[in-house]
Each structure stands twice: as C-alpha cells, then as structure tokens.
Amino acid sequence: MTAAAPASQDILKPHLEIQGGNRLQGELRVSGAKNSALVLMTAALLTEDTLTLSNVPPLTDIDGMESILVSMGVKVRRSSETIHLQASDLTSAEPPYELVNGLRASFFAIGSILARMGHAKVPLPGGCRIGARPVVEHIRGLKALGAVVTVEHGVVSATVPGDRKRLKGASIVLDCPSVGATETILMAASLAKGTSVIENAAQEPEVQDLANLLNAMGARISGAGGPSITVEGVERLHGCDYTVIPDRIEAGTFLLAAAITRSTMRIAPVVPDHLNSVLQKLRDCGCVLEFDGDGIVITPGTIKGIDITTQPFPGFPTDLQAPFMALLATAQGTSVITEKIYENRMQHVGELQRMGAAIRVQGNAAVVEGVPSLSGAPVNGTDLRASAAMVLAGLVAKGRTQVSGLNHLDRGYAGIEAKLTASGAKLERHCS
Ligand code: EPU
C-alpha cells in the first residue's frame, strides 16, 4: 500500500496540531463509556418515569442521541455529565433518518420503542467506513419475540400483533455475539410476557452495564456478562438513578498515550476486568502496570513487537486495534495485528505510513516493522479509533502533525486536547 498525499482541502479542515516529542506526566481522567451511555439513554423509552444517568460523557454522539429522543417526545434535561430523561408522553415511534443516519446505536432503540409502544419504524443504520455492519441478528431477535418485521425503502418497521401489544418471551441463539443485537433484544425482552434466553450473547461490559441498569429499573435479567442471558419479562419498568461505567476504550487509548510517549502516568477510573486482554498485551510488549485504588499506573519499558488478534470480549477489542498499532509502529521488532471483527478497519495504515511507519497489509492482517521514530505529517482520522491512533502517533512523532477528521474524534473522546494538554502534551485545535 502506498501513502496518498492528502487533498489540500483536508489540511484546511478543522484539525488538531500536535507538536510531538513531549513526555506526559500526572493523571489522565477517563470519562463515562460512550457505547454504554448511548444505549442506556434509549432504555429511558421503556418507562414513563424519569431515568437519571450520571457520568455521561460530553460527546457529539450523546448530543445526537439526545436529539433523537427529543424527536420522539422524550423530555431531556442535561447538566454537566448528568442527564434526566422522561418518556411519559411519547409522540412518535419513528425517529427520522436525518438524525439516525450515522449513529448506529440509535438503531438499537427499536427494541425499546417496540416493547413500549407496540410498533416502531427505524431507518436502517447502513454501513460505515469500517464495515457493512448488518442488523440481521437484531431483526431476527425481534421476530423471535413475536414481532412482525418488514424492511422496505431502507426502513425497518416492526409491530407487535394482538390487542395487548406485548412481545412474548423466546429462546434466541445469535449467529454471532453482536453487542447491538444483544442489547436490542435485552431491552425488548425486559417487557415481554414470559422468559427469554439469549444464547451466544455478547459479553462486553456495555451489555452488562445495560443489564444492570434494566435490573435497577425493575427488570429480571441474569447471566449478563456470560454467553447465556435469561430475561424474565415484567409488566412495567420504573425510573432510577444510575452511573455509567468508565469508558474502557478511552482508558486503553490513554494507557497507549503513556506507552507511546514512554511516560509514567496514572489512568483512572478504570475497571481492570474490562481491560484484561489489553493489559496483558501492554505487559507483553514491555509495560509495567500497577493497580492503585481505581486507577492504573503504567511505566513503559523498552517496547517490543507483539502479535494481536481482535476478538469479541473478553478478547482484544477491535476498537483499540488502530491505537495499539500506533504504539507497535514505534516498537523494537515485528508485530502482526489481525482484525477479525470488521472487514475494513485498516484505513489508518496508509495514514501511519505517511508518518514513516513501516506497515504492510496482508488480507485482514497488518505486519508492523517497528521504526526508531515517526515524523509529523498532515494525516486524516478516517474513523473514530483511527483518529485516536493519529493523535497517539502525533504525540511521539518528530515535528508537527495535523490530524483532521475531528468529527470522528469528537464522537468518542470527551475533551481530549484539554486532557492531554494538562498532562504536558502540546496540541491545539484549529477550526479551519
Ligand atoms: N454482525 C453481523 N450481523 C449482525 C450484527 C453484527 O454479522 O446482525 C457483525 C458485524 O458486521 C461486525 C461484528 O458482528 O463484524 C460485531 O458487530 P456488533 O454488532 O457486535 O457491533 P455493534 O453493536 O454494531 C458495538 C460498538 C462498536 C464496537 C463493536 C464491537 C456501539 C454503539 N458500538 O458495535 O464501537 O466496535 O460493538 O465491539 O456499541 C466504536 O466505538 O468505535 C465502535 C465502532
């Protein structure tokens, strides 16, 4: 693969300008988990009462989900990182395409809209840069629960037949442990009549977080976090106050920021069990990790090449594949990184090459020959995690790096430049 020069208009776009080569110090604070918070917000549709979520990260994706819920009649109040959601008077079961498009988690709301209102019409989320990302399993799950589902003109329409408009518990074996399908089915099954069992369920911490929230709202869910989840449907759910878990992907990105700049840092708050596979890979490549209360102190040694294969949780997360590749581009020796979740999540390779990384792609694997140093360049973050990888590379590169694609970065990293600047990094946002 050869590195293409960026179009001149790309450099004029909003970008982060990073002066590389500075050691970091102190602590990087981890915000609440984006992928949890987004789905937890849609659980508000399951009750007339107020749901209060704290530790909600201030991200553009959260703003997008807020707009979607408001368009359906949900009353939303937000202050700092707390959000109050009240869905007592829902006015629509049809979130509009303009809002849903590009925010995949909003499709998962189809489970809660259907369970609460008896019908739902949600536009298909479509593919994205990293892969086709079908929602076949979500739809299969809703059908198993008794919904009649049609897909026409890019919109999924689901209705619950019968007078009582209540879904029926069912056994569902997922073809693949899809996070979104598991979450969609969990929300729908919570208000169904009878018991549901989801086999080959996703085991990601965000699924556990959703199950914990639903249980706090009066649901009866057991087994979340394992491959088989049982949901005894209840007639109604009530409001509650709930705190979103820390973002394991942001935490992993910050651990990598320390590792790539060869800086000793504390990253907190972290739930180590959410990051075991990542922590193991950090140790394997030469970092020393110490747990202290709710944080991890990382001390990088000489970084050596290692092999990584992405897998569903508890395996190594695809969302840290690109950021980890940035680190391994600076390691001693060769690494092989294999992407098993998405068919098109190697677009950051060309951008890292622009910075002097020696990487070649072979099918779904990247062979990374570590180089002694990267050099700053204008680069584009092609998706959320690719843009995080560019920031990491920029922190250690010689000279200046301009990272564009901030619309992606801002979806998942709350105040990243403020956090990194406070730790000694030199970076500035330019709006044009
Ligand atoms: N898949 C199917 N059929 C389906 C559903 C999924 O083949 O019906 C495949 C997908 O194509 C993909 C794999 O299964 O290859 C995993 O997809 P999954 O459904 O588990 O992903 P998701 O729920 O759409 C969430 C996160 C992603 C994260 C994945 C995997 C949210 C909003 N998104 O997506 O996060 O990569 O799980 O862990 O929760 C990110 O934050 O950058 C991000 C992309």
Coordinates of C-alpha atoms and ligand atoms in Angstrom, one line a residue:
M1 CA 0.0 0.0 0.0
T2 CA 1.4 3.4 -0.9
A3 CA 0.7 6.6 1.1
A4 CA -1.5 9.0 -0.8
A5 CA -0.9 12.8 -0.3
P6 CA -3.9 14.5 1.4
A7 CA -6.0 16.8 -0.7
S8 CA -5.2 20.4 0.1
Q9 CA -8.8 21.0 1.3
D10 CA -8.2 18.3 4.0
I11 CA -5.5 20.4 5.6
L12 CA -7.8 23.4 5.8
K13 CA -10.5 21.3 7.6
P14 CA -10.7 21.5 11.4
H15 CA -7.6 19.8 12.8
L16 CA -5.5 19.2 15.8
E17 CA -2.0 20.4 15.5
I18 CA 0.4 18.3 17.7
Q19 CA 4.0 19.2 18.4
G20 CA 5.4 15.7 19.1
G21 CA 8.1 14.5 21.3
N22 CA 6.9 15.7 24.7
R23 CA 6.8 13.3 27.7
L24 CA 3.5 13.2 29.5
Q25 CA 3.0 13.2 33.3
G26 CA 0.4 13.0 36.0
E27 CA -3.0 11.6 35.5
L28 CA -5.5 11.2 32.6
R29 CA -9.1 11.1 33.7
V30 CA -11.4 8.6 31.9
S31 CA -15.0 9.7 31.1
G32 CA -18.1 7.6 31.1
A33 CA -18.4 4.9 28.4
K34 CA -19.8 6.3 25.2
N35 CA -21.1 2.9 24.0
S36 CA -22.8 2.3 27.3
A37 CA -24.3 5.7 27.7
L38 CA -25.8 5.8 24.2
V39 CA -27.7 2.6 24.8
L40 CA -28.6 3.3 28.4
M41 CA -30.3 6.6 27.1
T42 CA -32.6 4.5 24.9
A43 CA -33.7 2.4 27.9
A44 CA -35.5 5.6 29.0
L45 CA -38.1 4.7 26.4
L46 CA -39.1 1.7 28.4
T47 CA -40.6 3.6 31.3
E48 CA -42.9 6.6 31.9
D49 CA -40.8 7.6 34.9
T50 CA -37.6 9.7 35.0
L51 CA -34.3 7.9 34.3
T52 CA -31.3 9.8 35.6
L53 CA -27.9 8.8 34.2
S54 CA -24.7 10.2 35.6
N55 CA -21.1 10.1 34.2
V56 CA -22.5 10.6 30.7
P57 CA -19.6 11.8 28.6
P58 CA -20.0 15.2 26.8
L59 CA -19.7 13.9 23.2
T60 CA -21.3 14.7 19.9
D61 CA -22.8 11.2 19.7
I62 CA -24.6 11.9 23.0
D63 CA -26.0 15.1 21.6
G64 CA -27.2 13.1 18.6
M65 CA -28.9 10.6 20.8
E66 CA -30.5 13.4 22.8
S67 CA -31.9 14.9 19.6
I68 CA -33.3 11.5 18.5
L69 CA -35.1 11.0 21.9
V70 CA -36.4 14.6 21.8
S71 CA -37.8 14.0 18.3
M72 CA -39.9 11.2 19.8
G73 CA -41.3 13.2 22.7
V74 CA -38.8 12.4 25.4
K75 CA -38.2 15.3 27.8
V76 CA -34.5 15.8 28.4
R77 CA -32.6 17.8 30.9
R78 CA -28.8 17.8 31.0
S79 CA -26.4 19.4 33.4
S80 CA -22.7 18.7 33.3
E81 CA -22.4 14.9 33.0
T82 CA -25.9 14.1 34.3
I83 CA -28.9 13.6 32.1
H84 CA -32.5 13.3 33.1
L85 CA -34.8 11.5 30.6
Q86 CA -38.6 11.3 30.9
A87 CA -40.6 9.4 28.3
S88 CA -44.1 9.8 29.8
D89 CA -45.7 11.3 26.7
L90 CA -44.1 9.7 23.6
T91 CA -45.3 11.3 20.4
S92 CA -43.6 9.2 17.8
A93 CA -42.2 5.7 17.2
E94 CA -40.3 6.8 14.1
P95 CA -37.0 8.6 14.7
P96 CA -36.1 10.5 11.5
Y97 CA -33.5 9.3 9.0
E98 CA -31.5 12.6 9.2
L99 CA -30.9 12.0 13.0
V100 CA -30.5 8.3 13.0
N101 CA -28.1 8.2 10.0
G102 CA -24.6 7.8 11.2
L103 CA -25.4 7.0 14.8
R104 CA -25.6 3.2 14.8
A105 CA -26.6 2.9 18.5
S106 CA -29.8 4.7 17.7
F107 CA -31.0 1.6 15.8
F108 CA -30.8 -0.4 19.0
A109 CA -33.7 1.8 20.3
I110 CA -36.0 -0.2 18.1
G111 CA -36.2 -2.8 20.9
S112 CA -37.3 -0.4 23.5
I113 CA -39.7 1.6 21.2
L114 CA -41.4 -1.7 20.1
A115 CA -41.7 -3.0 23.7
R116 CA -43.2 0.3 25.0
M117 CA -45.4 1.4 22.0
G118 CA -46.2 -1.9 20.2
H119 CA -44.8 -0.5 16.9
A120 CA -41.6 1.1 15.7
K121 CA -40.2 2.4 12.4
V122 CA -36.5 2.9 12.5
P123 CA -34.2 3.6 9.4
L124 CA -31.5 1.1 8.8
P125 CA -28.2 2.4 10.1
G126 CA -26.4 1.5 6.9
G127 CA -22.7 0.5 6.6
C128 CA -19.9 2.7 7.7
R129 CA -16.2 3.2 6.8
I130 CA -15.1 0.2 8.9
G131 CA -17.5 -2.4 7.5
A132 CA -21.0 -3.3 6.3
R133 CA -22.3 -3.8 9.8
P134 CA -25.7 -5.6 9.2
V135 CA -28.5 -5.7 11.7
V136 CA -29.8 -9.1 10.7
E137 CA -29.5 -10.5 14.2
H138 CA -31.3 -7.6 15.8
I139 CA -34.3 -8.2 13.4
R140 CA -34.2 -12.0 13.9
G141 CA -34.3 -11.5 17.7
L142 CA -37.3 -9.2 17.5
K143 CA -39.1 -11.7 15.2
A144 CA -38.4 -14.5 17.7
L145 CA -40.1 -12.3 20.3
G146 CA -43.2 -12.3 18.2
A147 CA -42.8 -9.0 16.3
V148 CA -43.8 -8.8 12.6
V149 CA -40.9 -7.1 10.9
T150 CA -40.6 -5.8 7.4
V151 CA -37.8 -3.9 5.7
E152 CA -38.7 -1.5 2.9
H153 CA -37.2 1.6 1.4
G154 CA -34.4 1.5 4.0
V155 CA -36.7 1.5 7.0
V156 CA -37.3 -1.4 9.4
S157 CA -41.0 -1.5 10.5
A158 CA -41.9 -3.7 13.5
T159 CA -45.3 -4.3 15.1
V160 CA -46.5 -6.5 17.9
P161 CA -49.6 -8.3 16.7
G162 CA -52.6 -8.8 19.1
D163 CA -54.6 -6.5 21.3
R164 CA -52.3 -6.4 24.3
K165 CA -49.3 -5.4 22.1
R166 CA -46.9 -7.3 24.3
L167 CA -43.9 -9.3 22.9
K168 CA -43.6 -12.9 24.0
G169 CA -40.5 -14.4 25.6
A170 CA -38.5 -16.7 23.4
S171 CA -35.2 -18.6 23.1
I172 CA -32.8 -16.9 20.7
V173 CA -29.4 -18.3 19.6
L174 CA -27.4 -15.5 18.0
D175 CA -25.4 -16.4 14.9
C176 CA -22.6 -14.1 16.1
P177 CA -22.3 -12.4 19.6
S178 CA -23.4 -9.0 18.3
V179 CA -23.2 -6.3 21.0
G180 CA -26.1 -4.3 19.5
A181 CA -28.3 -7.3 18.8
T182 CA -27.9 -8.5 22.4
E183 CA -28.7 -5.0 23.7
T184 CA -31.7 -4.6 21.4
I185 CA -33.1 -8.0 22.4
L186 CA -32.4 -7.4 26.1
M187 CA -34.5 -4.2 26.1
A188 CA -37.3 -5.7 24.1
A189 CA -37.4 -8.9 26.2
S190 CA -37.5 -7.0 29.5
L191 CA -41.1 -6.0 29.0
A192 CA -42.2 -9.2 27.1
K193 CA -44.6 -11.8 28.6
G194 CA -42.6 -14.8 29.8
T195 CA -39.0 -15.8 29.8
S196 CA -36.4 -15.2 27.1
V197 CA -33.0 -16.8 26.8
I198 CA -30.3 -15.2 24.6
E199 CA -27.6 -17.7 23.7
N200 CA -24.2 -16.8 22.2
A201 CA -24.9 -13.3 23.7
A202 CA -22.3 -10.6 23.5
Q203 CA -20.3 -10.5 26.8
E204 CA -19.0 -6.9 26.5
P205 CA -19.1 -4.8 29.7
E206 CA -21.5 -2.4 28.0
V207 CA -24.0 -5.3 27.8
Q208 CA -23.5 -5.9 31.5
D209 CA -24.0 -2.2 32.2
L210 CA -27.3 -2.2 30.3
A211 CA -28.5 -5.3 32.2
N212 CA -27.5 -3.7 35.5
L213 CA -29.5 -0.6 34.6
L214 CA -32.5 -2.5 33.4
N215 CA -32.4 -4.5 36.7
A216 CA -32.3 -1.3 38.6
M217 CA -35.4 -0.3 36.7
G218 CA -37.2 -3.4 37.8
A219 CA -36.2 -5.9 35.1
R220 CA -35.3 -9.5 35.9
I221 CA -32.1 -10.3 34.0
S222 CA -29.5 -12.8 34.9
G223 CA -26.3 -14.1 33.2
A224 CA -25.3 -10.8 31.5
G225 CA -21.5 -10.8 31.0
G226 CA -21.7 -14.5 30.0
P227 CA -22.8 -16.2 26.8
S228 CA -26.3 -17.1 28.0
I229 CA -28.6 -14.4 29.3
T230 CA -32.0 -15.1 30.9
V231 CA -34.7 -12.4 30.9
E232 CA -37.9 -12.9 32.9
G233 CA -40.3 -10.3 31.3
V234 CA -42.0 -7.9 33.7
E235 CA -45.2 -5.8 33.1
R236 CA -43.6 -2.4 33.8
L237 CA -40.3 -0.8 34.5
H238 CA -39.7 2.2 36.7
G239 CA -37.2 5.1 36.8
C240 CA -33.9 5.1 38.7
D241 CA -30.6 6.9 39.1
Y242 CA -27.7 5.1 37.5
T243 CA -24.0 5.8 36.9
V244 CA -22.4 4.8 33.6
I245 CA -19.2 2.7 33.7
P246 CA -15.9 4.2 32.8
D247 CA -15.0 4.0 29.1
R248 CA -12.6 1.1 28.7
I249 CA -11.7 2.2 25.2
E250 CA -10.8 5.7 26.3
A251 CA -8.8 4.2 29.2
G252 CA -7.0 1.9 26.8
T253 CA -6.2 4.8 24.5
F254 CA -4.8 6.8 27.4
L255 CA -2.6 3.8 28.5
L256 CA -1.3 3.8 25.0
A257 CA -0.7 7.5 25.1
A258 CA 1.6 6.9 28.1
A259 CA 3.2 3.9 26.4
I260 CA 3.9 5.6 23.1
T261 CA 5.5 8.7 24.8
R262 CA 7.4 6.4 27.2
S263 CA 5.8 8.3 30.1
T264 CA 4.9 7.0 33.6
M265 CA 1.3 8.0 34.1
R266 CA -1.8 7.2 36.2
I267 CA -5.0 6.4 34.3
A268 CA -8.3 6.5 36.3
P269 CA -11.0 5.5 36.8
V270 CA -10.6 2.1 35.3
V271 CA -12.3 -1.3 35.9
P272 CA -9.3 -3.7 35.3
D273 CA -11.6 -6.6 34.4
H274 CA -12.9 -4.6 31.5
L275 CA -9.4 -4.4 30.1
N276 CA -7.7 -7.7 30.9
S277 CA -6.8 -8.6 27.3
V278 CA -5.4 -5.1 26.7
L279 CA -3.4 -5.0 29.9
Q280 CA -1.9 -8.4 29.0
K281 CA -0.8 -7.1 25.6
L282 CA 0.7 -3.9 27.3
R283 CA 2.7 -6.2 29.7
D284 CA 3.7 -8.5 26.8
C285 CA 5.2 -5.5 24.9
G286 CA 7.2 -4.3 27.9
C287 CA 5.0 -2.1 30.1
V288 CA 4.8 -2.4 33.9
L289 CA 1.3 -1.9 35.3
E290 CA 0.4 -1.3 38.9
F291 CA -3.2 -1.1 40.2
D292 CA -3.9 1.5 42.8
G293 CA -7.5 2.0 44.0
D294 CA -9.5 2.9 41.0
G295 CA -6.5 3.6 38.7
I296 CA -3.6 2.0 36.9
V297 CA -0.1 3.4 36.9
I298 CA 1.7 2.5 33.7
T299 CA 5.5 2.6 33.4
P300 CA 6.6 1.7 29.8
G301 CA 9.9 -0.1 29.4
T302 CA 11.5 -0.9 26.0
I303 CA 8.5 -1.5 23.8
K304 CA 8.9 -4.8 21.8
G305 CA 6.8 -6.1 18.9
I306 CA 3.9 -8.5 19.7
D307 CA 1.1 -10.1 17.9
I308 CA -2.6 -9.1 18.4
T309 CA -5.8 -10.6 17.1
T310 CA -9.1 -8.7 17.7
Q311 CA -12.0 -10.8 19.1
P312 CA -15.3 -10.3 20.9
F313 CA -14.9 -9.6 24.6
P314 CA -13.1 -10.9 26.6
G315 CA -10.7 -11.0 23.7
F316 CA -8.7 -8.0 22.4
P317 CA -11.2 -5.2 21.4
T318 CA -11.3 -4.1 17.8
D319 CA -11.8 -0.5 19.0
L320 CA -8.2 -0.5 20.3
Q321 CA -6.6 -2.1 17.2
A322 CA -5.7 1.1 15.5
P323 CA -4.4 2.9 18.6
F324 CA -2.3 -0.2 19.5
M325 CA -0.9 -0.3 16.0
A326 CA 0.4 3.3 16.5
L327 CA 2.4 2.1 19.6
L328 CA 3.7 -1.0 17.8
A329 CA 4.8 1.2 14.9
T330 CA 7.4 2.5 17.3
A331 CA 8.3 -0.9 18.9
Q332 CA 11.6 -2.8 18.6
G333 CA 10.9 -5.8 16.2
T334 CA 7.9 -7.0 14.2
S335 CA 4.2 -7.2 15.2
V336 CA 1.3 -8.9 13.3
I337 CA -2.1 -7.4 14.0
T338 CA -5.1 -9.4 12.7
E339 CA -8.5 -7.7 12.5
K340 CA -11.3 -10.3 12.9
I341 CA -14.3 -8.1 13.6
Y342 CA -14.6 -5.6 10.8
E343 CA -13.7 -6.2 7.1
N344 CA -12.4 -2.6 6.5
R345 CA -10.7 -1.5 9.6
M346 CA -7.2 -0.9 8.3
Q347 CA -7.6 2.5 6.8
H348 CA -5.3 4.0 9.4
V349 CA -2.4 2.1 7.9
G350 CA -1.9 4.4 5.0
E351 CA -2.0 7.4 7.3
L352 CA 0.5 5.9 9.7
Q353 CA 2.7 5.2 6.7
R354 CA 2.6 9.0 5.9
M355 CA 4.3 9.4 9.3
G356 CA 7.1 7.0 8.5
A357 CA 5.6 3.8 9.9
A358 CA 6.7 0.6 8.2
I359 CA 3.5 -1.4 7.8
R360 CA 2.2 -3.7 5.1
V361 CA -1.3 -5.1 4.9
Q362 CA -1.9 -8.8 4.0
G363 CA -5.6 -9.6 3.9
N364 CA -7.0 -8.8 7.3
A365 CA -3.6 -8.6 8.9
A366 CA -1.0 -5.8 9.2
V367 CA 2.6 -6.6 9.6
V368 CA 4.3 -3.8 11.5
E369 CA 8.1 -3.4 11.5
G370 CA 8.9 -1.0 14.3
V371 CA 10.8 2.1 13.4
P372 CA 13.1 4.2 15.6
S373 CA 10.9 7.3 15.1
L374 CA 7.8 8.7 13.4
S375 CA 7.8 12.0 11.6
G376 CA 5.0 14.6 11.9
A377 CA 2.7 15.0 8.8
P378 CA -0.8 16.0 7.9
V379 CA -3.0 12.9 8.4
N380 CA -6.7 12.1 8.3
G381 CA -8.5 10.2 11.0
T382 CA -10.7 8.0 8.8
D383 CA -12.9 6.8 11.7
L384 CA -13.2 7.3 15.4
R385 CA -10.5 4.9 16.5
A386 CA -8.3 5.7 13.5
S387 CA -8.3 9.3 14.5
A388 CA -7.2 8.4 18.1
A389 CA -4.4 6.4 16.5
M390 CA -3.3 9.5 14.6
V391 CA -3.3 11.6 17.8
L392 CA -1.1 9.0 19.6
A393 CA 1.3 8.9 16.7
G394 CA 1.4 12.7 16.7
L395 CA 2.3 12.8 20.4
V396 CA 5.6 10.9 19.7
A397 CA 6.4 12.0 16.1
K398 CA 9.2 14.4 15.3
G399 CA 7.9 17.8 14.4
R400 CA 4.3 18.8 13.8
T401 CA 1.3 16.5 13.0
Q402 CA -2.0 17.9 11.8
V403 CA -4.8 15.4 12.4
S404 CA -8.0 16.1 10.5
G405 CA -11.3 14.1 10.8
L406 CA -12.1 15.6 14.1
N407 CA -15.8 15.0 13.5
H408 CA -14.9 11.3 14.2
L409 CA -12.6 12.0 17.2
D410 CA -15.3 14.2 18.9
R411 CA -17.8 11.3 18.7
G412 CA -15.8 9.3 21.3
Y413 CA -13.1 11.3 23.2
A414 CA -14.5 13.9 25.5
G415 CA -12.2 17.0 25.7
I416 CA -9.2 15.0 24.5
E417 CA -7.0 18.0 23.8
A418 CA -7.7 19.6 27.2
K419 CA -6.9 16.3 29.0
L420 CA -3.7 15.7 27.0
T421 CA -2.6 19.3 27.3
A422 CA -2.9 19.2 31.1
S423 CA -0.6 16.2 31.1
G424 CA 2.1 18.0 29.2
A425 CA 1.3 17.3 25.5
K426 CA 1.5 20.2 23.1
L427 CA -1.6 20.3 20.9
E428 CA -4.0 22.8 19.7
R429 CA -7.3 22.7 17.8
H430 CA -7.6 24.8 14.7
C431 CA -11.1 25.3 13.4
S432 CA -10.1 25.9 9.7
Ligands
EPU1 N1 -22.7 -8.6 12.7 C1 -23.3 -9.4 11.8 N2 -24.6 -9.4 11.8 C2 -25.4 -8.7 12.7 C3 -24.8 -7.9 13.6 C4 -23.4 -7.8 13.6 O1 -22.6 -10.1 11.0 O2 -26.6 -8.8 12.6 C5 -21.2 -8.5 12.7 C6 -20.7 -7.0 12.4 O3 -20.8 -6.8 11.0 C7 -19.4 -7.0 13.0 C8 -19.5 -7.9 14.2 O4 -20.7 -8.7 14.0 O5 -18.5 -7.6 12.1 C9 -19.6 -7.1 15.5 O6 -20.7 -6.2 15.4 P1 -21.6 -5.8 16.7 O7 -23.0 -5.9 16.3 O8 -21.1 -6.6 17.9 O9 -21.1 -4.3 16.9 P2 -22.1 -3.1 17.2 O10 -23.0 -3.4 18.3 O11 -22.7 -2.5 16.0 C10 -20.5 -2.1 19.1 C11 -19.8 -0.8 19.3 C12 -18.6 -0.7 18.3 C13 -17.7 -1.9 18.6 C14 -18.5 -3.2 18.4 C15 -17.7 -4.4 18.7 C16 -21.7 0.6 19.9 C17 -22.5 1.8 19.6 N3 -20.7 0.3 19.0 O12 -21.0 -2.0 17.7 O13 -17.9 0.5 18.7 O14 -16.7 -1.9 17.6 O15 -19.6 -3.2 19.3 O16 -17.2 -4.4 20.0 O17 -21.8 0.0 20.9 C18 -16.5 2.3 18.3 O18 -16.8 2.7 19.4 O19 -15.6 2.8 17.6 C19 -17.3 1.2 17.7 C20 -17.3 1.0 16.4

